[in-house]
Short mmCIF file of N, CA and C in Angstrom, two decimals:
data_model
loop_
_atom_site.label_atom_id
_atom_site.label_comp_id
_atom_site.label_asym_id
_atom_site.label_seq_id
_atom_site.Cartn_x
_atom_site.Cartn_y
_atom_site.Cartn_z
N MET A 1 14.12 -25.84 -97.36
CA MET A 1 14.70 -27.10 -98.14
C MET A 1 13.37 -27.94 -98.72
N LEU A 2 13.14 -28.32 -100.00
CA LEU A 2 11.88 -29.16 -100.33
C LEU A 2 12.12 -30.54 -99.98
N SER A 3 11.06 -31.16 -99.65
CA SER A 3 11.01 -32.58 -99.47
C SER A 3 11.16 -33.06 -100.81
N ARG A 4 11.25 -34.54 -100.88
CA ARG A 4 11.44 -34.94 -102.05
C ARG A 4 9.75 -34.86 -102.74
N ARG A 5 8.74 -34.98 -102.05
CA ARG A 5 7.19 -34.94 -102.79
C ARG A 5 6.84 -33.16 -103.37
N GLY A 6 7.63 -32.38 -102.15
CA GLY A 6 7.49 -30.87 -102.73
C GLY A 6 8.28 -30.59 -104.04
N PHE A 7 9.35 -31.23 -104.00
CA PHE A 7 10.45 -31.84 -105.14
C PHE A 7 9.76 -31.84 -106.54
N LEU A 8 9.19 -33.10 -106.19
CA LEU A 8 8.40 -33.83 -107.45
C LEU A 8 7.27 -32.50 -107.89
N ALA A 9 6.36 -32.20 -106.68
CA ALA A 9 5.65 -31.72 -107.31
C ALA A 9 5.72 -29.98 -107.89
N ALA A 10 6.82 -29.63 -107.41
CA ALA A 10 7.55 -28.33 -108.44
C ALA A 10 8.38 -29.01 -110.19
N THR A 11 8.66 -29.97 -110.08
CA THR A 11 9.37 -30.51 -111.30
C THR A 11 8.38 -30.49 -111.74
N GLY A 12 7.17 -31.05 -111.50
CA GLY A 12 5.93 -31.28 -112.27
C GLY A 12 4.98 -30.15 -112.81
N ALA A 13 5.44 -28.89 -111.61
CA ALA A 13 4.83 -27.68 -112.32
C ALA A 13 5.62 -26.80 -113.13
N ALA A 14 7.00 -27.13 -113.16
CA ALA A 14 7.94 -26.72 -114.19
C ALA A 14 7.62 -27.31 -115.86
N GLY A 15 7.60 -28.69 -115.72
CA GLY A 15 7.05 -29.15 -116.99
C GLY A 15 5.83 -29.12 -117.63
N VAL A 16 4.61 -28.62 -117.12
CA VAL A 16 3.60 -27.90 -117.27
C VAL A 16 4.14 -26.85 -118.28
N VAL A 17 5.04 -25.93 -117.44
CA VAL A 17 5.13 -24.88 -118.34
C VAL A 17 6.26 -24.65 -119.29
N ARG A 18 6.53 -26.11 -119.56
CA ARG A 18 7.75 -26.28 -120.88
C ARG A 18 6.91 -26.08 -122.07
N PHE A 19 5.38 -26.40 -122.04
CA PHE A 19 4.67 -26.58 -123.50
C PHE A 19 4.29 -25.41 -123.82
N VAL A 20 4.35 -23.89 -122.95
CA VAL A 20 3.91 -22.85 -123.20
C VAL A 20 4.69 -22.51 -124.78
N PRO A 21 6.00 -22.03 -124.22
CA PRO A 21 7.20 -21.60 -124.80
C PRO A 21 7.08 -22.57 -126.64
N VAL A 22 6.37 -23.86 -126.81
CA VAL A 22 6.64 -24.13 -127.45
C VAL A 22 5.96 -23.62 -129.19
N LEU A 23 5.15 -22.73 -128.55
CA LEU A 23 4.53 -21.61 -129.97
C LEU A 23 5.66 -20.76 -130.36
N ALA A 24 6.59 -20.44 -129.62
CA ALA A 24 7.28 -19.12 -129.99
C ALA A 24 8.64 -19.95 -130.07
N LYS A 25 8.94 -21.19 -130.77
CA LYS A 25 9.94 -21.94 -131.46
C LYS A 25 11.25 -21.97 -130.13
N GLU A 26 10.68 -22.18 -128.58
CA GLU A 26 11.58 -22.00 -128.15
C GLU A 26 11.88 -23.86 -127.49
N ARG A 27 12.86 -24.17 -126.69
CA ARG A 27 12.64 -25.07 -126.11
C ARG A 27 13.58 -25.27 -124.90
N ARG A 28 12.88 -25.68 -123.92
CA ARG A 28 13.25 -25.49 -122.16
C ARG A 28 13.86 -26.71 -121.77
N ILE A 29 14.84 -26.86 -121.27
CA ILE A 29 15.64 -27.84 -121.09
C ILE A 29 15.60 -27.74 -119.40
N LEU A 30 15.37 -28.64 -118.95
CA LEU A 30 15.46 -29.38 -117.14
C LEU A 30 16.28 -30.10 -116.98
N THR A 31 17.23 -29.73 -116.43
CA THR A 31 18.10 -30.63 -115.46
C THR A 31 18.10 -30.59 -114.10
N LEU A 32 18.30 -31.77 -113.70
CA LEU A 32 18.37 -32.03 -112.12
C LEU A 32 19.70 -32.07 -111.80
N VAL A 33 20.67 -31.31 -110.96
CA VAL A 33 21.94 -31.07 -110.70
C VAL A 33 21.60 -31.84 -108.84
N TYR A 34 22.92 -32.39 -108.22
CA TYR A 34 23.26 -31.92 -107.05
C TYR A 34 23.78 -30.79 -106.39
N ASP A 35 23.10 -30.23 -105.26
CA ASP A 35 23.45 -29.18 -104.88
C ASP A 35 23.66 -29.01 -103.65
N LYS A 36 25.50 -29.44 -103.24
CA LYS A 36 25.74 -29.82 -101.71
C LYS A 36 25.60 -28.96 -100.67
N ALA A 37 25.89 -27.70 -101.29
CA ALA A 37 24.96 -26.80 -100.04
C ALA A 37 23.58 -26.92 -99.66
N LEU A 38 22.60 -27.42 -100.78
CA LEU A 38 21.26 -27.67 -99.85
C LEU A 38 21.18 -29.27 -99.61
N GLY A 39 22.45 -29.77 -99.86
CA GLY A 39 22.33 -31.24 -99.27
C GLY A 39 21.27 -32.03 -100.17
N GLY A 40 20.96 -31.62 -101.38
CA GLY A 40 19.49 -32.43 -102.24
C GLY A 40 19.79 -31.85 -103.49
N LEU A 41 18.88 -32.08 -104.66
CA LEU A 41 18.90 -32.23 -105.59
C LEU A 41 17.90 -30.97 -105.99
N ARG A 42 18.60 -30.21 -107.07
CA ARG A 42 17.84 -28.93 -107.61
C ARG A 42 17.65 -29.00 -109.25
N ALA A 43 16.49 -28.22 -109.51
CA ALA A 43 16.46 -28.43 -110.66
C ALA A 43 16.58 -26.95 -111.35
N VAL A 44 17.57 -27.31 -112.48
CA VAL A 44 18.03 -26.10 -113.48
C VAL A 44 17.52 -26.09 -114.70
N GLU A 45 17.15 -24.79 -115.17
CA GLU A 45 16.24 -24.61 -116.48
C GLU A 45 16.95 -23.81 -117.35
N ARG A 46 16.89 -24.27 -118.95
CA ARG A 46 17.75 -23.28 -119.50
C ARG A 46 16.57 -23.10 -120.71
N VAL A 47 16.87 -22.28 -121.81
CA VAL A 47 16.26 -21.85 -122.69
C VAL A 47 16.72 -21.98 -123.95
N VAL A 48 16.50 -22.89 -124.78
CA VAL A 48 17.72 -22.99 -126.18
C VAL A 48 16.63 -22.69 -127.39
N ARG A 49 16.96 -21.88 -128.09
CA ARG A 49 16.02 -20.94 -129.04
C ARG A 49 16.52 -21.74 -130.60
#
């Protein structure tokens, strides 16, 4: 399980990757959801063309 600091670092890294597909006319939507199994937040990413 990720700590809060690890989660923020992973989310920040995912944010950097979001800007690469802009050249391919794609958008990535990052949503934070509460996962009861993990007992914390989880990042869900969708690609929208």
